[in-house]
Amino acid sequence: MDASPRFKARMAGIFYVLTSLTAVFGEVFVLGKLVVHGDAAATANNILAHQSFFRLGFAAELVSVALSIVLTALFYDLLRPVNRSLSLLAAFFHLVGLAVMAFGSLLQLAPVVVLGGGQYLIVFRVEQLQSLAYMFLQLSAQAFDAFIVFFGFYCVLIGYLIFRSTFLPRIVGVLMVFAGLGYLTLLSKPLADYLSPYNLAPAALGETSLMLWLIVVGLNVPKWEEKANTLPKPA
């Protein structure tokens, strides 16, 4: 907490990149490769044939959650000079979403248990176990969608704070607000499917611009300190 604002901004950018990479690896490169949409049997066979890879995806998502907690703390500290209450509210939304994401990640381990062939599972037919494993994966996907909704609210709030900050570019704040609005389309799955992939295009632009700006430039330290000096001192 005693580090310079520019250093913390660059650390936030680095953690943002690492968070995104680990989440994408777990959701896209692992689940996207092993889960066959609408085919429980093929999905079960893929998981059994690549259990280590499947567990690696689970580990990557847990690492993403841990990195995101650090990222939340960094963004709160960087943006609280703009509005402490809104920065705290944004952090709350993100942490609730991360709790949902962590729970969804735990559901990914259920198929390994269900398909593991334990003695207590002999009362189920193979097809039933495969369907049960697939159901857990679908619940995990629903949990991840719920996390994205909370993350959408988070993006809208930090986008507004960035827009009002003066120490970060206003255009980045606007892009983050639109990124959050794109994520919020997942509140209605049919609407999100209808707008896909265009509803996520603002997210790619907004989040990438924020990551790059934080890593390459950081922030305007004098203006950040000017804002920070207006905060009430703790008693």
Coordinates of N, CA and C in Angstrom, one line a residue:
M1 N 0.8 -1.2 0.0 CA 0.0 0.0 0.0 C 0.9 1.3 0.0
D2 N 2.1 1.1 0.4 CA 3.0 2.3 0.4 C 3.7 2.5 -1.0
A3 N 3.4 1.7 -2.0 CA 4.1 1.8 -3.3 C 3.5 3.0 -4.0
S4 N 4.2 3.5 -5.0 CA 3.8 4.7 -5.7 C 2.5 4.3 -6.5
P5 N 1.7 5.4 -6.8 CA 0.4 5.1 -7.6 C 0.7 4.5 -8.9
R6 N 1.8 5.0 -9.6 CA 2.1 4.5 -10.9 C 2.5 3.0 -10.9
F7 N 3.3 2.6 -9.9 CA 3.7 1.2 -9.7 C 2.4 0.4 -9.5
K8 N 1.5 0.8 -8.6 CA 0.3 0.1 -8.3 C -0.6 -0.1 -9.6
A9 N -0.6 1.0 -10.4 CA -1.4 1.0 -11.6 C -0.8 -0.1 -12.6
R10 N 0.5 -0.1 -12.7 CA 1.1 -1.1 -13.6 C 1.0 -2.5 -13.0
M11 N 1.0 -2.7 -11.7 CA 0.8 -4.0 -11.2 C -0.7 -4.4 -11.4
A12 N -1.6 -3.4 -11.4 CA -3.0 -3.7 -11.7 C -3.1 -4.2 -13.1
G13 N -2.4 -3.6 -14.1 CA -2.4 -4.0 -15.5 C -1.9 -5.4 -15.6
I14 N -0.8 -5.7 -14.9 CA -0.2 -7.0 -15.0 C -1.1 -8.1 -14.5
F15 N -1.7 -7.8 -13.3 CA -2.7 -8.8 -12.7 C -3.9 -8.9 -13.6
Y16 N -4.3 -7.9 -14.2 CA -5.5 -7.9 -15.1 C -5.2 -8.9 -16.3
V17 N -4.0 -8.8 -16.9 CA -3.6 -9.7 -17.9 C -3.5 -11.1 -17.5
L18 N -2.9 -11.4 -16.3 CA -2.8 -12.7 -15.8 C -4.1 -13.3 -15.4
T19 N -5.0 -12.5 -14.9 CA -6.4 -13.0 -14.5 C -7.1 -13.4 -15.8
S20 N -7.0 -12.6 -16.8 CA -7.7 -12.9 -18.1 C -7.2 -14.2 -18.7
L21 N -5.8 -14.3 -18.8 CA -5.2 -15.5 -19.4 C -5.6 -16.7 -18.7
T22 N -5.6 -16.8 -17.4 CA -5.9 -18.0 -16.6 C -7.4 -18.3 -16.8
A23 N -8.2 -17.3 -16.8 CA -9.7 -17.6 -16.9 C -10.0 -18.1 -18.3
V24 N -9.4 -17.5 -19.3 CA -9.6 -17.9 -20.7 C -9.0 -19.3 -20.9
F25 N -7.9 -19.6 -20.3 CA -7.3 -21.0 -20.5 C -8.3 -22.0 -19.9
G26 N -8.8 -21.8 -18.7 CA -9.7 -22.7 -18.1 C -11.0 -22.9 -18.8
E27 N -11.6 -21.8 -19.2 CA -12.9 -21.8 -19.8 C -12.9 -22.2 -21.3
V28 N -11.9 -21.7 -22.0 CA -11.9 -21.9 -23.5 C -11.0 -23.0 -23.9
F29 N -9.8 -23.0 -23.5 CA -8.8 -24.0 -24.0 C -9.0 -25.4 -23.3
V30 N -9.6 -25.4 -22.1 CA -9.8 -26.7 -21.4 C -11.2 -27.2 -21.6
L31 N -12.2 -26.4 -21.0 CA -13.6 -26.9 -21.2 C -14.1 -26.8 -22.6
G32 N -13.6 -25.8 -23.4 CA -14.0 -25.6 -24.7 C -13.5 -26.8 -25.6
K33 N -12.4 -27.4 -25.2 CA -11.9 -28.6 -26.0 C -12.5 -29.9 -25.5
L34 N -12.8 -30.0 -24.2 CA -13.2 -31.3 -23.7 C -14.8 -31.5 -23.7
V35 N -15.5 -30.4 -23.6 CA -16.9 -30.5 -23.5 C -17.5 -30.4 -24.9
V36 N -18.3 -31.5 -25.3 CA -18.9 -31.6 -26.6 C -20.4 -31.1 -26.3
H37 N -20.8 -30.0 -26.9 CA -22.1 -29.5 -26.7 C -23.2 -30.5 -27.0
G38 N -24.1 -30.8 -26.1 CA -25.2 -31.7 -26.3 C -24.9 -33.1 -26.3
D39 N -23.6 -33.5 -26.1 CA -23.2 -34.9 -26.1 C -22.6 -35.3 -24.8
A40 N -23.4 -35.9 -23.9 CA -22.9 -36.3 -22.6 C -21.8 -37.4 -22.7
A41 N -22.1 -38.4 -23.6 CA -21.2 -39.5 -23.7 C -19.8 -39.1 -24.2
A42 N -19.7 -38.3 -25.2 CA -18.5 -37.8 -25.8 C -17.7 -36.9 -24.8
T43 N -18.5 -36.1 -24.0 CA -17.8 -35.3 -23.0 C -17.2 -36.1 -21.9
A44 N -18.0 -37.1 -21.5 CA -17.5 -38.0 -20.4 C -16.2 -38.7 -20.9
N45 N -16.2 -39.2 -22.1 CA -15.0 -39.9 -22.6 C -13.8 -39.0 -22.7
N46 N -14.1 -37.7 -23.1 CA -13.0 -36.8 -23.2 C -12.4 -36.5 -21.8
I47 N -13.2 -36.3 -20.8 CA -12.8 -36.1 -19.4 C -11.9 -37.2 -18.9
L48 N -12.4 -38.5 -19.1 CA -11.7 -39.6 -18.6 C -10.4 -39.8 -19.3
A49 N -10.3 -39.5 -20.6 CA -9.1 -39.6 -21.4 C -8.1 -38.5 -21.1
H50 N -8.6 -37.4 -20.5 CA -7.6 -36.2 -20.3 C -7.9 -35.7 -18.9
Q51 N -7.8 -36.5 -17.9 CA -8.2 -36.1 -16.5 C -7.2 -35.0 -16.0
S52 N -5.9 -35.2 -16.3 CA -4.9 -34.2 -15.9 C -5.1 -32.9 -16.5
F53 N -5.4 -32.9 -17.8 CA -5.7 -31.6 -18.5 C -7.0 -31.0 -17.9
F54 N -8.0 -31.8 -17.6 CA -9.2 -31.3 -17.1 C -9.0 -30.6 -15.7
R55 N -8.2 -31.3 -14.9 CA -7.8 -30.7 -13.5 C -7.0 -29.5 -13.7
L56 N -6.2 -29.4 -14.7 CA -5.4 -28.2 -14.9 C -6.3 -27.0 -15.2
G57 N -7.3 -27.2 -15.9 CA -8.3 -26.2 -16.2 C -9.0 -25.7 -14.9
F58 N -9.3 -26.6 -14.0 CA -9.9 -26.3 -12.7 C -8.9 -25.4 -11.9
A59 N -7.6 -25.9 -11.9 CA -6.6 -25.1 -11.2 C -6.4 -23.7 -11.7
A60 N -6.5 -23.6 -13.1 CA -6.3 -22.3 -13.7 C -7.4 -21.3 -13.3
E61 N -8.7 -21.9 -13.2 CA -9.8 -21.0 -12.8 C -9.6 -20.6 -11.3
L62 N -9.1 -21.4 -10.4 CA -8.9 -21.0 -9.1 C -7.8 -20.0 -9.0
V63 N -6.8 -20.2 -9.7 CA -5.7 -19.1 -9.8 C -6.2 -17.8 -10.3
S64 N -7.1 -17.9 -11.3 CA -7.7 -16.7 -11.8 C -8.5 -15.9 -10.7
V65 N -9.3 -16.7 -9.9 CA -10.0 -16.1 -8.8 C -9.1 -15.4 -7.8
A66 N -8.0 -16.1 -7.4 CA -7.0 -15.5 -6.5 C -6.4 -14.2 -7.0
L67 N -6.0 -14.3 -8.3 CA -5.4 -13.1 -8.9 C -6.5 -11.9 -9.0
S68 N -7.7 -12.3 -9.2 CA -8.8 -11.3 -9.3 C -9.0 -10.6 -8.0
I69 N -8.8 -11.3 -6.9 CA -9.0 -10.7 -5.6 C -7.9 -9.6 -5.4
V70 N -6.7 -9.9 -5.8 CA -5.6 -8.9 -5.7 C -5.9 -7.7 -6.6
L71 N -6.4 -8.0 -7.8 CA -6.8 -7.0 -8.8 C -7.9 -6.1 -8.2
T72 N -8.8 -6.7 -7.5 CA -9.9 -5.9 -6.9 C -9.4 -4.9 -5.9
A73 N -8.5 -5.4 -5.1 CA -7.9 -4.5 -4.0 C -7.1 -3.4 -4.7
L74 N -6.3 -3.7 -5.8 CA -5.6 -2.7 -6.4 C -6.5 -1.6 -7.1
F75 N -7.5 -2.0 -7.7 CA -8.4 -1.1 -8.4 C -9.2 -0.2 -7.3
Y76 N -9.5 -0.9 -6.2 CA -10.2 -0.1 -5.2 C -9.2 1.0 -4.7
D77 N -8.0 0.7 -4.4 CA -7.1 1.7 -3.9 C -6.8 2.8 -4.9
L78 N -6.7 2.4 -6.2 CA -6.4 3.4 -7.2 C -7.6 4.3 -7.5
L79 N -8.8 3.8 -7.4 CA -10.0 4.6 -7.7 C -10.7 5.2 -6.5
R80 N -10.3 4.9 -5.3 CA -11.1 5.5 -4.2 C -10.9 7.0 -4.1
P81 N -9.8 7.6 -4.6 CA -9.7 9.1 -4.5 C -10.8 9.7 -5.3
V82 N -11.4 9.0 -6.3 CA -12.5 9.6 -7.1 C -13.8 9.6 -6.3
N83 N -14.1 8.4 -5.8 CA -15.3 8.3 -5.0 C -15.2 7.0 -4.2
R84 N -14.9 7.2 -2.9 CA -14.6 6.0 -2.1 C -15.8 5.0 -2.0
S85 N -17.0 5.5 -1.9 CA -18.2 4.7 -1.8 C -18.4 3.9 -3.1
L86 N -18.3 4.5 -4.2 CA -18.5 3.8 -5.5 C -17.4 2.8 -5.7
S87 N -16.2 3.1 -5.3 CA -15.1 2.2 -5.5 C -15.3 1.0 -4.6
L88 N -15.8 1.2 -3.4 CA -16.1 0.1 -2.5 C -17.2 -0.8 -3.1
L89 N -18.2 -0.1 -3.6 CA -19.4 -0.8 -4.2 C -18.9 -1.7 -5.3
A90 N -18.0 -1.1 -6.2 CA -17.5 -1.9 -7.3 C -16.8 -3.1 -6.9
A91 N -15.9 -2.9 -5.8 CA -15.2 -4.1 -5.3 C -16.1 -5.1 -4.7
F92 N -17.2 -4.7 -4.1 CA -18.2 -5.6 -3.5 C -18.8 -6.5 -4.7
F93 N -19.2 -5.8 -5.7 CA -19.8 -6.5 -6.9 C -18.8 -7.6 -7.4
H94 N -17.6 -7.2 -7.5 CA -16.6 -8.1 -8.1 C -16.3 -9.3 -7.2
L95 N -16.2 -9.0 -5.9 CA -15.9 -10.1 -4.9 C -17.1 -11.1 -4.9
V96 N -18.3 -10.6 -4.9 CA -19.5 -11.5 -4.9 C -19.5 -12.4 -6.2
G97 N -19.2 -11.7 -7.3 CA -19.0 -12.5 -8.6 C -17.9 -13.5 -8.5
L98 N -16.8 -13.2 -7.9 CA -15.7 -14.2 -7.8 C -16.1 -15.3 -6.9
A99 N -16.9 -15.1 -5.8 CA -17.4 -16.2 -5.0 C -18.3 -17.1 -5.8
V100 N -19.1 -16.6 -6.7 CA -19.9 -17.4 -7.6 C -19.1 -18.2 -8.5
M101 N -18.0 -17.5 -9.1 CA -17.1 -18.2 -10.0 C -16.4 -19.3 -9.3
A102 N -15.9 -19.1 -8.1 CA -15.2 -20.2 -7.3 C -16.1 -21.4 -7.1
F103 N -17.4 -21.1 -6.8 CA -18.3 -22.2 -6.6 C -18.6 -23.0 -7.9
G104 N -18.7 -22.2 -9.0 CA -18.8 -22.9 -10.3 C -17.6 -23.7 -10.6
S105 N -16.4 -23.2 -10.3 CA -15.2 -24.0 -10.5 C -15.2 -25.3 -9.8
L106 N -15.7 -25.3 -8.5 CA -15.8 -26.5 -7.7 C -16.7 -27.5 -8.4
L107 N -17.8 -27.0 -9.0 CA -18.7 -27.9 -9.7 C -18.0 -28.7 -10.8
Q108 N -16.9 -28.1 -11.4 CA -16.2 -28.8 -12.4 C -15.6 -30.1 -12.0
L109 N -15.3 -30.2 -10.7 CA -14.7 -31.4 -10.2 C -15.7 -32.6 -10.0
A110 N -17.0 -32.2 -10.0 CA -18.0 -33.2 -9.8 C -18.0 -34.3 -10.9
P111 N -17.8 -33.9 -12.2 CA -17.8 -35.0 -13.2 C -16.6 -36.0 -13.0
V112 N -15.5 -35.6 -12.4 CA -14.4 -36.5 -12.2 C -14.8 -37.5 -11.1
V113 N -15.5 -37.0 -10.1 CA -16.0 -37.9 -9.0 C -17.1 -38.9 -9.6
V114 N -18.0 -38.3 -10.3 CA -19.1 -39.1 -10.8 C -18.6 -40.2 -11.8
L115 N -17.7 -39.8 -12.6 CA -17.2 -40.8 -13.6 C -16.0 -41.6 -13.1
G116 N -15.7 -41.4 -11.8 CA -14.5 -42.1 -11.3 C -14.7 -43.6 -11.0
G117 N -16.0 -44.0 -11.0 CA -16.2 -45.5 -10.8 C -16.2 -45.9 -9.4
G118 N -16.6 -45.1 -8.5 CA -16.6 -45.5 -7.1 C -17.6 -46.6 -6.9
Q119 N -17.4 -47.4 -5.8 CA -18.3 -48.6 -5.5 C -19.7 -48.1 -5.3
Y120 N -19.9 -46.9 -4.7 CA -21.2 -46.4 -4.3 C -22.0 -46.0 -5.6
L121 N -21.3 -46.0 -6.7 CA -22.0 -45.5 -7.9 C -22.5 -46.6 -8.8
I122 N -22.3 -47.9 -8.4 CA -22.7 -49.0 -9.2 C -24.2 -49.1 -9.4
V123 N -25.0 -48.4 -8.6 CA -26.4 -48.4 -8.8 C -26.9 -47.6 -10.0
F124 N -26.0 -46.8 -10.6 CA -26.3 -46.0 -11.7 C -25.8 -46.7 -13.0
R125 N -26.5 -46.6 -14.1 CA -26.0 -47.0 -15.4 C -25.0 -46.0 -15.9
V126 N -24.2 -46.5 -16.9 CA -23.2 -45.6 -17.5 C -23.8 -44.4 -18.1
E127 N -24.9 -44.6 -18.8 CA -25.5 -43.4 -19.4 C -26.0 -42.4 -18.4
Q128 N -26.5 -42.9 -17.2 CA -26.9 -42.0 -16.2 C -25.7 -41.2 -15.6
L129 N -24.6 -41.9 -15.4 CA -23.5 -41.2 -14.9 C -22.9 -40.1 -15.8
Q130 N -23.0 -40.5 -17.1 CA -22.5 -39.5 -18.1 C -23.4 -38.3 -18.1
S131 N -24.7 -38.5 -18.0 CA -25.7 -37.4 -18.0 C -25.5 -36.6 -16.8
L132 N -25.3 -37.2 -15.6 CA -25.1 -36.5 -14.4 C -23.8 -35.6 -14.4
A133 N -22.7 -36.2 -15.0 CA -21.5 -35.4 -15.1 C -21.7 -34.2 -16.0
Y134 N -22.4 -34.4 -17.1 CA -22.7 -33.3 -18.1 C -23.5 -32.2 -17.4
M135 N -24.5 -32.6 -16.5 CA -25.3 -31.7 -15.8 C -24.5 -30.8 -14.9
F136 N -23.5 -31.3 -14.2 CA -22.7 -30.5 -13.4 C -21.9 -29.5 -14.2
L137 N -21.4 -29.9 -15.4 CA -20.7 -29.0 -16.2 C -21.6 -27.8 -16.7
Q138 N -22.9 -28.2 -17.0 CA -23.8 -27.1 -17.4 C -24.1 -26.2 -16.2
L139 N -24.2 -26.7 -15.0 CA -24.4 -25.8 -13.8 C -23.2 -24.9 -13.6
S140 N -22.0 -25.5 -13.9 CA -20.8 -24.7 -13.8 C -20.8 -23.5 -14.8
A141 N -21.2 -23.9 -16.0 CA -21.3 -22.8 -17.0 C -22.3 -21.7 -16.7
Q142 N -23.4 -22.1 -16.0 CA -24.4 -21.1 -15.6 C -23.8 -20.2 -14.5
A143 N -23.0 -20.8 -13.6 CA -22.3 -20.0 -12.6 C -21.4 -19.1 -13.2
F144 N -20.7 -19.5 -14.2 CA -19.7 -18.6 -14.9 C -20.5 -17.4 -15.5
D145 N -21.6 -17.7 -16.1 CA -22.4 -16.6 -16.7 C -22.9 -15.6 -15.7
A146 N -23.2 -16.2 -14.5 CA -23.6 -15.3 -13.4 C -22.5 -14.4 -12.9
F147 N -21.3 -15.0 -12.9 CA -20.1 -14.2 -12.6 C -19.9 -13.1 -13.6
I148 N -20.1 -13.4 -14.9 CA -19.9 -12.4 -15.9 C -20.9 -11.2 -15.7
V149 N -22.1 -11.5 -15.3 CA -23.1 -10.4 -15.0 C -22.6 -9.5 -13.9
F150 N -22.1 -10.1 -12.8 CA -21.5 -9.3 -11.7 C -20.3 -8.5 -12.2
F151 N -19.5 -9.1 -13.1 CA -18.4 -8.5 -13.6 C -18.8 -7.3 -14.5
G152 N -19.9 -7.5 -15.2 CA -20.5 -6.4 -16.0 C -20.8 -5.2 -15.2
F153 N -21.4 -5.4 -14.0 CA -21.7 -4.2 -13.1 C -20.4 -3.6 -12.6
Y154 N -19.4 -4.5 -12.4 CA -18.1 -4.0 -12.0 C -17.4 -3.1 -13.0
C155 N -17.5 -3.5 -14.3 CA -16.9 -2.8 -15.4 C -17.6 -1.4 -15.5
V156 N -18.9 -1.4 -15.4 CA -19.7 -0.1 -15.5 C -19.2 0.8 -14.4
L157 N -19.1 0.3 -13.2 CA -18.7 1.2 -12.1 C -17.3 1.7 -12.2
I158 N -16.3 0.8 -12.5 CA -15.0 1.3 -12.6 C -14.8 2.2 -13.9
G159 N -15.6 1.9 -14.9 CA -15.6 2.7 -16.1 C -16.0 4.2 -15.8
Y160 N -17.1 4.3 -15.0 CA -17.5 5.6 -14.6 C -16.5 6.3 -13.7
L161 N -15.9 5.5 -12.8 CA -14.8 6.1 -11.9 C -13.6 6.6 -12.8
I162 N -13.2 5.8 -13.7 CA -12.1 6.2 -14.6 C -12.5 7.4 -15.4
F163 N -13.7 7.5 -15.9 CA -14.2 8.7 -16.6 C -14.1 9.9 -15.8
R164 N -14.4 9.8 -14.5 CA -14.4 11.0 -13.6 C -13.0 11.2 -12.9
S165 N -12.1 10.4 -13.2 CA -10.8 10.4 -12.4 C -9.9 11.6 -12.7
T166 N -9.7 11.9 -14.0 CA -8.8 12.9 -14.5 C -7.3 12.4 -14.5
F167 N -7.0 11.3 -13.8 CA -5.7 10.7 -13.9 C -5.6 9.5 -14.8
L168 N -6.7 9.1 -15.4 CA -6.7 8.1 -16.5 C -7.6 8.6 -17.6
P169 N -7.3 8.2 -18.8 CA -8.1 8.7 -20.0 C -9.6 8.5 -19.9
R170 N -10.3 9.5 -20.2 CA -11.8 9.4 -20.2 C -12.3 8.4 -21.2
I171 N -11.6 8.3 -22.3 CA -12.1 7.3 -23.4 C -12.0 5.9 -22.9
V172 N -11.0 5.6 -22.1 CA -10.9 4.2 -21.5 C -12.1 4.0 -20.6
G173 N -12.5 5.0 -19.8 CA -13.6 4.8 -18.9 C -14.9 4.6 -19.7
V174 N -15.1 5.3 -20.8 CA -16.3 5.1 -21.7 C -16.3 3.7 -22.2
L175 N -15.1 3.2 -22.7 CA -15.0 1.9 -23.3 C -15.3 0.8 -22.2
M176 N -14.9 1.0 -21.0 CA -15.2 0.1 -20.0 C -16.7 0.0 -19.6
V177 N -17.3 1.2 -19.6 CA -18.8 1.2 -19.4 C -19.5 0.4 -20.5
F178 N -19.1 0.6 -21.7 CA -19.7 -0.2 -22.8 C -19.4 -1.7 -22.7
A179 N -18.2 -2.0 -22.2 CA -17.8 -3.4 -22.0 C -18.7 -4.0 -21.0
G180 N -19.0 -3.3 -19.9 CA -19.9 -3.8 -18.8 C -21.3 -4.0 -19.4
L181 N -21.8 -3.0 -20.2 CA -23.1 -3.1 -20.7 C -23.2 -4.4 -21.6
G182 N -22.1 -4.6 -22.4 CA -22.1 -5.8 -23.2 C -22.2 -7.1 -22.4
Y183 N -21.5 -7.1 -21.3 CA -21.6 -8.3 -20.4 C -23.0 -8.4 -19.7
L184 N -23.6 -7.3 -19.5 CA -24.9 -7.4 -18.8 C -26.0 -7.9 -19.7
T185 N -25.7 -8.0 -21.0 CA -26.7 -8.7 -21.9 C -26.9 -10.2 -21.5
L186 N -26.0 -10.7 -20.7 CA -26.2 -12.1 -20.3 C -27.3 -12.2 -19.2
L187 N -27.8 -11.1 -18.7 CA -29.0 -11.2 -17.9 C -30.1 -11.9 -18.6
S188 N -30.1 -11.7 -19.9 CA -31.1 -12.4 -20.8 C -30.3 -13.3 -21.8
K189 N -30.3 -14.6 -21.5 CA -29.6 -15.5 -22.4 C -30.0 -15.4 -23.8
P190 N -31.3 -15.4 -24.1 CA -31.7 -15.3 -25.5 C -31.2 -14.0 -26.2
L191 N -31.2 -12.9 -25.4 CA -30.7 -11.6 -26.0 C -29.2 -11.7 -26.2
A192 N -28.5 -12.3 -25.3 CA -27.1 -12.5 -25.4 C -26.7 -13.3 -26.7
D193 N -27.5 -14.4 -26.8 CA -27.2 -15.3 -28.0 C -27.6 -14.6 -29.3
Y194 N -28.6 -13.8 -29.3 CA -29.0 -13.1 -30.5 C -27.9 -12.0 -30.9
L195 N -27.3 -11.4 -29.9 CA -26.4 -10.3 -30.1 C -24.9 -10.8 -30.3
S196 N -24.7 -12.1 -29.9 CA -23.4 -12.7 -30.0 C -22.9 -12.7 -31.4
P197 N -21.6 -12.5 -31.6 CA -20.5 -12.1 -30.7 C -20.4 -10.6 -30.5
Y198 N -21.3 -9.8 -31.1 CA -21.1 -8.3 -31.1 C -21.3 -7.7 -29.7
N199 N -22.0 -8.4 -28.8 CA -22.2 -7.9 -27.5 C -20.9 -7.9 -26.7
L200 N -20.0 -8.8 -27.1 CA -18.7 -8.9 -26.4 C -17.6 -8.1 -27.0
A201 N -17.8 -7.5 -28.2 CA -16.8 -6.7 -28.9 C -16.3 -5.5 -28.0
P202 N -17.3 -4.8 -27.4 CA -16.8 -3.7 -26.6 C -15.9 -4.1 -25.4
A203 N -16.2 -5.3 -24.9 CA -15.4 -5.8 -23.8 C -13.9 -6.0 -24.2
A204 N -13.8 -6.6 -25.4 CA -12.4 -6.8 -25.9 C -11.7 -5.5 -26.1
L205 N -12.3 -4.5 -26.6 CA -11.7 -3.2 -26.8 C -11.5 -2.5 -25.5
G206 N -12.5 -2.5 -24.6 CA -12.3 -1.7 -23.4 C -11.3 -2.3 -22.4
E207 N -11.4 -3.6 -22.2 CA -10.5 -4.3 -21.3 C -9.0 -4.2 -21.8
T208 N -8.9 -4.5 -23.1 CA -7.5 -4.4 -23.7 C -6.9 -3.0 -23.6
S209 N -7.7 -2.0 -23.8 CA -7.2 -0.6 -23.8 C -6.8 -0.3 -22.3
L210 N -7.6 -0.8 -21.3 CA -7.3 -0.5 -19.9 C -6.0 -1.2 -19.5
M211 N -5.9 -2.5 -19.9 CA -4.7 -3.3 -19.6 C -3.4 -2.6 -20.1
L212 N -3.5 -2.2 -21.4 CA -2.3 -1.7 -22.1 C -1.9 -0.3 -21.4
W213 N -2.9 0.5 -21.2 CA -2.7 1.8 -20.6 C -2.0 1.7 -19.2
L214 N -2.5 0.8 -18.4 CA -2.0 0.6 -17.1 C -0.6 0.1 -17.1
I215 N -0.3 -0.8 -18.0 CA 1.1 -1.4 -18.0 C 2.1 -0.4 -18.7
V216 N 1.7 0.2 -19.8 CA 2.6 1.1 -20.5 C 2.8 2.5 -19.9
V217 N 1.7 3.1 -19.5 CA 1.7 4.4 -19.0 C 1.5 4.5 -17.5
G218 N 0.6 3.7 -16.9 CA 0.3 3.8 -15.5 C -0.8 4.8 -15.3
L219 N -0.5 5.9 -14.7 CA -1.5 7.0 -14.5 C -0.8 8.3 -14.2
N220 N -1.5 9.4 -14.2 CA -1.0 10.7 -14.0 C -0.9 10.9 -12.5
V221 N 0.4 10.7 -11.9 CA 0.6 10.8 -10.5 C 0.2 12.1 -9.8
P222 N 0.6 13.3 -10.4 CA 0.2 14.5 -9.7 C -1.3 14.6 -9.6
K223 N -2.1 14.3 -10.6 CA -3.5 14.4 -10.5 C -4.1 13.3 -9.6
W224 N -3.5 12.1 -9.5 CA -4.0 11.2 -8.6 C -3.8 11.7 -7.1
E225 N -2.6 12.2 -6.9 CA -2.3 12.7 -5.5 C -3.2 13.9 -5.2
E226 N -3.5 14.7 -6.2 CA -4.4 15.9 -5.9 C -5.8 15.4 -5.5
K227 N -6.3 14.3 -6.1 CA -7.5 13.7 -5.7 C -7.4 13.0 -4.4
A228 N -6.3 12.3 -4.1 CA -6.1 11.6 -2.9 C -6.0 12.5 -1.7
N229 N -5.5 13.7 -1.9 CA -5.3 14.7 -0.8 C -6.6 15.3 -0.4
T230 N -7.7 15.1 -1.2 CA -9.0 15.6 -0.8 C -9.8 14.6 0.0
L231 N -9.3 13.4 0.2 CA -10.0 12.4 1.0 C -9.9 12.8 2.4
P232 N -11.0 12.5 3.2 CA -10.9 12.8 4.6 C -9.9 11.9 5.3
K233 N -9.2 12.5 6.2 CA -8.2 11.7 7.0 C -8.9 10.8 8.0
P234 N -8.4 9.6 8.2 CA -9.0 8.7 9.2 C -8.7 9.3 10.6
A235 N -9.7 9.1 11.5 CA -9.6 9.6 12.8 C -8.6 8.8 13.6

